[in-house]
Amino acid sequence: MIAGSILVGAAEDNVAEKFVATDPSTGQAIGPEFSSASVDHVERACALADAAFASFSETTLAARAAFLEAIADGIAGLGDDLIARAMAESGLPRARLEGERGRTIGQLRMFAAFVRVGDWLHATIDPAQPERVPLPRPDLRRRHVALGPVAVFGASNFPLAFSVAGGDTASAFAAGCPVVVKGHPAHPGTGELVARAIKAAVTSCGLPEGVFSYLPGPSNALGAALVADPRIKAVGFTGSRGGGLALMQIAAARGEPIPVYAEMSSINPVILFPAALRDRAESIAEGFAQSLTMGAGQFCTNPGLLIAVGGADLDRFAAAAGAALSAIAPATMLTPGIHASFESGVGALEQHGATQLVARGAEGPGLCAARGALFITDADGFRADAALGHEVFGSSAVIVRCRDVEDVAALIAGLEGQLTATLQLDAEDEPLAAKLLPLIERKVGRILANGWPTGVEVCHAMVHGGPFPATSDGRSTSVGTLAIERFLRPVSYQNLPEGLLPAALKPGNPWGIARRVDGALVAGD
Amino acid sequence: MIAGSILVGAAEDNVAEKFVATDPSTGQAIGPEFSSASVDHVERACALADAAFASFSETTLAARAAFLEAIADGIAGLGDDLIARAMAESGLPRARLEGERGRTIGQLRMFAAFVRVGDWLHATIDPAQPERVPLPRPDLRRRHVALGPVAVFGASNFPLAFSVAGGDTASAFAAGCPVVVKGHPAHPGTGELVARAIKAAVTSCGLPEGVFSYLPGPSNALGAALVADPRIKAVGFTGSRGGGLALMQIAAARGEPIPVYAEMSSINPVILFPAALRDRAESIAEGFAQSLTMGAGQFCTNPGLLIAVGGADLDRFAAAAGAALSAIAPATMLTPGIHASFESGVGALEQHGATQLVARGAEGPGLCAARGALFITDADGFRADAALGHEVFGSSAVIVRCRDVEDVAALIAGLEGQLTATLQLDAEDEPLAAKLLPLIERKVGRILANGWPTGVEVCHAMVHGGPFPATSDGRSTSVGTLAIERFLRPVSYQNLPEGLLPAALKPGNPWGIARRVDGALVAGD
């Protein structure tokens, strides 16, 4: 059911101030009208979240996991209604959204399994040493606990996997944090469907209503009020650099500053090594054009920068990439605003004195339809204007022609923080890659070889993060089980009576989790 | 040797601008004169640290551990010269400083052992699944890497354990981060002795000189320039709230904001439960007076707030605590400035309309000699003025008389973040404690029962941290092995050729460390 409501805990609210969803491929409004949440809703949602915290953060592992699985089941149960609505609101094709739904459900189930295992509690016991001299050692036990209520900002580019029940929400719930979602106004129907599935899971699992609230709305003031609320203890955000920086400022200016996990912008450099370029310029170019235009280029990990030593092989690559791009049909972007920004960014590159256009994607019909764009410049031109290193959200990329490998190294050293770096290399290139790797590693959260950065595996070893400004906090990832760490903090218990110890730390290990005792890992049941 | 020098990597520098150390018990200057480091030294130290990073962050575990042990040996080798100098500069007694030296050396050795085990690398491998449908899974491997050069601010109150080679420096080195220390001007001779021991270890271990620099000086501008330097990637600080907040602002305003780990202020509430108070008010009072005045009250974990339901038992406690305090001789504080602040803070409490003086410590001779101070107020009075909840650094405490247990709960709920909370309780009190524990847990990093918070065990399970404003980042600890996490970030490697993988992640596990493979821990050698 899509009623256009605001969900504050168990309550539904509808207000006079409305906004509408738009089909980006037609520009037509899609009903119903949606109520715009206000600061009053922020106040109520945060009060409920705060009240729910003590109970929700101390559920058993089984109860927490069952909740995550109930959400997964609820989203699966929405069936094709969810896909149809998301297609209409986002312009994304069915296959892409079905895949994204699978990923969204999969990561909820992954966190359920991860919660059950309990490693994330970091249960650590240093037993008392009453005989130690000169002073006895007390009994010390540590676990990680939930930070508190978390504000999550849905992203437009993944209306399922990075939105209402996306990775931020899943990992915050897994940690034991109530969540208040600021719904993205570009997909309010999709958001409401998913929000209702979460609300139903809260009810069916017997959890306090404040575990989840959903506040849709188009205004920046709504999000600002949410981040400023003293009961909110952390923020998850995926979106623009400007948006992320604004939230960071609000969070830092609070009476109690809080962590903001903002995934903001990245141009995801691809380094084309000499032997690989010589041996397979054309096939690399084909793979690149596919990755660049996937999902209309609206991936955080879209490859927007290619770096190589200039010469005949790079010319071959550029020609092949241009040819491949020219054959790719345009794709509908998420919103008219995003489409306009893309066109403006591409237009600036077309006018830029230091860049030449290599190719545009094929023409085609449709509002918000974006044609890919590939440019080339040289390293000095790239360095001379920082704007050339800024993300143009969408399928736009720049090839940077370097003088030699030293110039490649210098270019990498001058980059801002990125989510990913891709190495296109052959065995022969490995000595050079080994030299560049320390430079690359300081700039990124993930390094991949002979693949493409679009496509982020949800698993234990994934890092979807990176140094500023790729994210606001390079110590974190927003994808994979490690994402739970963003919403935890350690607490130590010294000489506490057994009856007061949390289950994770009690003698006898009632939860059967792995614990570190005197520094050595003791396996769980 | 104490030459009054600035140590920038392998170089020593002496400049015309000088400052001197002062014996706080006499007010007399202690030679020699010390050169004041300038922003020019910051520039050089940061350039060297940045140049040293790639090599130092990729040492073998054995080499990293040997370096930490060489520092420990070097400090031990300073012998009594170090203790004598620290006594003169800090006013702290011999036994206390010998204990602190043991702790400082011990934590360097603890980190050496911890580095060798390698768990801190969080080596995680999700092997490729080429047969997976619909898409094959790539090979993904993750480890944690050092953040980059770290700025460490020496604290005055622990001239060894929280200063030049204290917990921040030890954990940053353990993580693989070069360190630039801004030396505290109150103990420059002590600082230089320790700095020379580190410098000698850098040389004897064959490490690049930029791994360590030591910049002593009294100016805030020096520290500000260090935090603002773009090559610095994290900050460790123990000191005042004002100082910590200033560094947080500088770090947040950088082009690339960086994490600041500032341990700032805490009044470490002690909750006196009814049965415990009834059964042993006098012995609790005795223990409290000892903890309050330990080290002239200059511990971060000094118990500055006592909370209980008012009545005859609390009156007994107050009388006994006052009597015990009155018998305790004054102790020399660290600096004339700290002493003046203490006197001013105590004076404000004496003048405060809502507080009554219970007792002062015994009188005695000596400059900077501080007499303990104990006050009492009621919960409404305490709540009416936030200043009563602010730390008076030194042996000053306030008893808050609550109406009933609900009032105790409300008082706890209104507290700012703290390093510790102490429960004085008997078995009979446990049901009440169980009710209050969730409230307490949200406020602190360590909860201890029937002990005193002064005395911070260095071990795996310790958390010396807590929600803002106890620290700038409640997700961290500055004591114990977990402190290393502050200076690490995760990096993921996808389908990297074996030759390019870091040793921690290579097939065959050449480092023999524990690794998580497909989510399951595989023990190391």
PDB file of N, CA, C and O in Angstrom, chain A residues 5-6 38 55 66 118 121 134 169 205 265 277 293 328 379:
ATOM      1  N   SER A   5       2.043   8.358   3.277  1.00  0.00           N
ATOM      2  CA  SER A   5       2.090   8.690   4.701  1.00  0.00           C
ATOM      3  C   SER A   5       3.510   8.856   5.224  1.00  0.00           C
ATOM      4  O   SER A   5       4.476   8.338   4.659  1.00  0.00           O
ATOM      5  N   ILE A   6       3.570   9.522   6.353  1.00  0.00           N
ATOM      6  CA  ILE A   6       4.768   9.596   7.181  1.00  0.00           C
ATOM      7  C   ILE A   6       4.590   8.529   8.258  1.00  0.00           C
ATOM      8  O   ILE A   6       3.524   8.437   8.868  1.00  0.00           O
ATOM      9  N   SER A  38       7.934  16.986   8.720  1.00  0.00           N
ATOM     10  CA  SER A  38       8.395  18.273   9.240  1.00  0.00           C
ATOM     11  C   SER A  38       9.283  18.040  10.466  1.00  0.00           C
ATOM     12  O   SER A  38       9.462  16.907  10.922  1.00  0.00           O
ATOM     13  N   SER A  55      15.882  -1.165  25.080  1.00  0.00           N
ATOM     14  CA  SER A  55      15.349  -2.498  24.826  1.00  0.00           C
ATOM     15  C   SER A  55      15.924  -3.107  23.552  1.00  0.00           C
ATOM     16  O   SER A  55      16.408  -4.235  23.536  1.00  0.00           O
ATOM     17  N   ALA A  66      16.269 -12.415  13.814  1.00  0.00           N
ATOM     18  CA  ALA A  66      14.910 -12.701  13.314  1.00  0.00           C
ATOM     19  C   ALA A  66      14.265 -11.433  12.771  1.00  0.00           C
ATOM     20  O   ALA A  66      13.527 -11.469  11.771  1.00  0.00           O
ATOM     21  N   GLY A 118      27.940 -13.397  16.372  1.00  0.00           N
ATOM     22  CA  GLY A 118      28.280 -12.592  17.545  1.00  0.00           C
ATOM     23  C   GLY A 118      29.705 -12.067  17.627  1.00  0.00           C
ATOM     24  O   GLY A 118      30.081 -11.438  18.614  1.00  0.00           O
ATOM     25  N   LEU A 121      30.417  -8.428  18.671  1.00  0.00           N
ATOM     26  CA  LEU A 121      30.404  -7.961  20.064  1.00  0.00           C
ATOM     27  C   LEU A 121      31.818  -7.767  20.593  1.00  0.00           C
ATOM     28  O   LEU A 121      32.013  -7.102  21.608  1.00  0.00           O
ATOM     29  N   PRO A 134      53.106  -5.675  41.638  1.00  0.00           N
ATOM     30  CA  PRO A 134      52.787  -5.129  42.960  1.00  0.00           C
ATOM     31  C   PRO A 134      51.289  -4.961  43.203  1.00  0.00           C
ATOM     32  O   PRO A 134      50.881  -4.816  44.339  1.00  0.00           O
ATOM     33  N   THR A 169      20.834   1.079   6.972  1.00  0.00           N
ATOM     34  CA  THR A 169      19.777   0.648   7.890  1.00  0.00           C
ATOM     35  C   THR A 169      20.046  -0.767   8.397  1.00  0.00           C
ATOM     36  O   THR A 169      19.921  -1.040   9.598  1.00  0.00           O
ATOM     37  N   CYS A 205       7.770  -8.783  15.295  1.00  0.00           N
ATOM     38  CA  CYS A 205       8.848  -9.244  16.177  1.00  0.00           C
ATOM     39  C   CYS A 205       8.663  -8.738  17.606  1.00  0.00           C
ATOM     40  O   CYS A 205       9.515  -9.001  18.467  1.00  0.00           O
ATOM     41  N   SER A 265      31.664  11.222  -3.067  1.00  0.00           N
ATOM     42  CA  SER A 265      32.014  11.372  -4.481  1.00  0.00           C
ATOM     43  C   SER A 265      33.326  10.688  -4.760  1.00  0.00           C
ATOM     44  O   SER A 265      34.203  10.631  -3.910  1.00  0.00           O
ATOM     45  N   LEU A 277      47.927  -2.445 -22.007  1.00  0.00           N
ATOM     46  CA  LEU A 277      47.433  -1.548 -23.048  1.00  0.00           C
ATOM     47  C   LEU A 277      47.929  -1.997 -24.426  1.00  0.00           C
ATOM     48  O   LEU A 277      47.167  -1.989 -25.405  1.00  0.00           O
ATOM     49  N   THR A 293      28.820   3.084 -18.601  1.00  0.00           N
ATOM     50  CA  THR A 293      27.426   3.400 -18.916  1.00  0.00           C
ATOM     51  C   THR A 293      26.428   2.550 -18.136  1.00  0.00           C
ATOM     52  O   THR A 293      25.211   2.765 -18.258  1.00  0.00           O
ATOM     53  N   ILE A 328      26.555   2.820 -27.740  1.00  0.00           N
ATOM     54  CA  ILE A 328      25.709   2.506 -26.582  1.00  0.00           C
ATOM     55  C   ILE A 328      24.555   3.492 -26.509  1.00  0.00           C
ATOM     56  O   ILE A 328      24.753   4.715 -26.505  1.00  0.00           O
ATOM     57  N   ALA A 379      48.341  15.259 -18.540  1.00  0.00           N
ATOM     58  CA  ALA A 379      48.507  15.329 -17.089  1.00  0.00           C
ATOM     59  C   ALA A 379      48.641  16.768 -16.607  1.00  0.00           C
ATOM     60  O   ALA A 379      48.081  17.140 -15.567  1.00  0.00           O
TER      61      ALA A 379
END
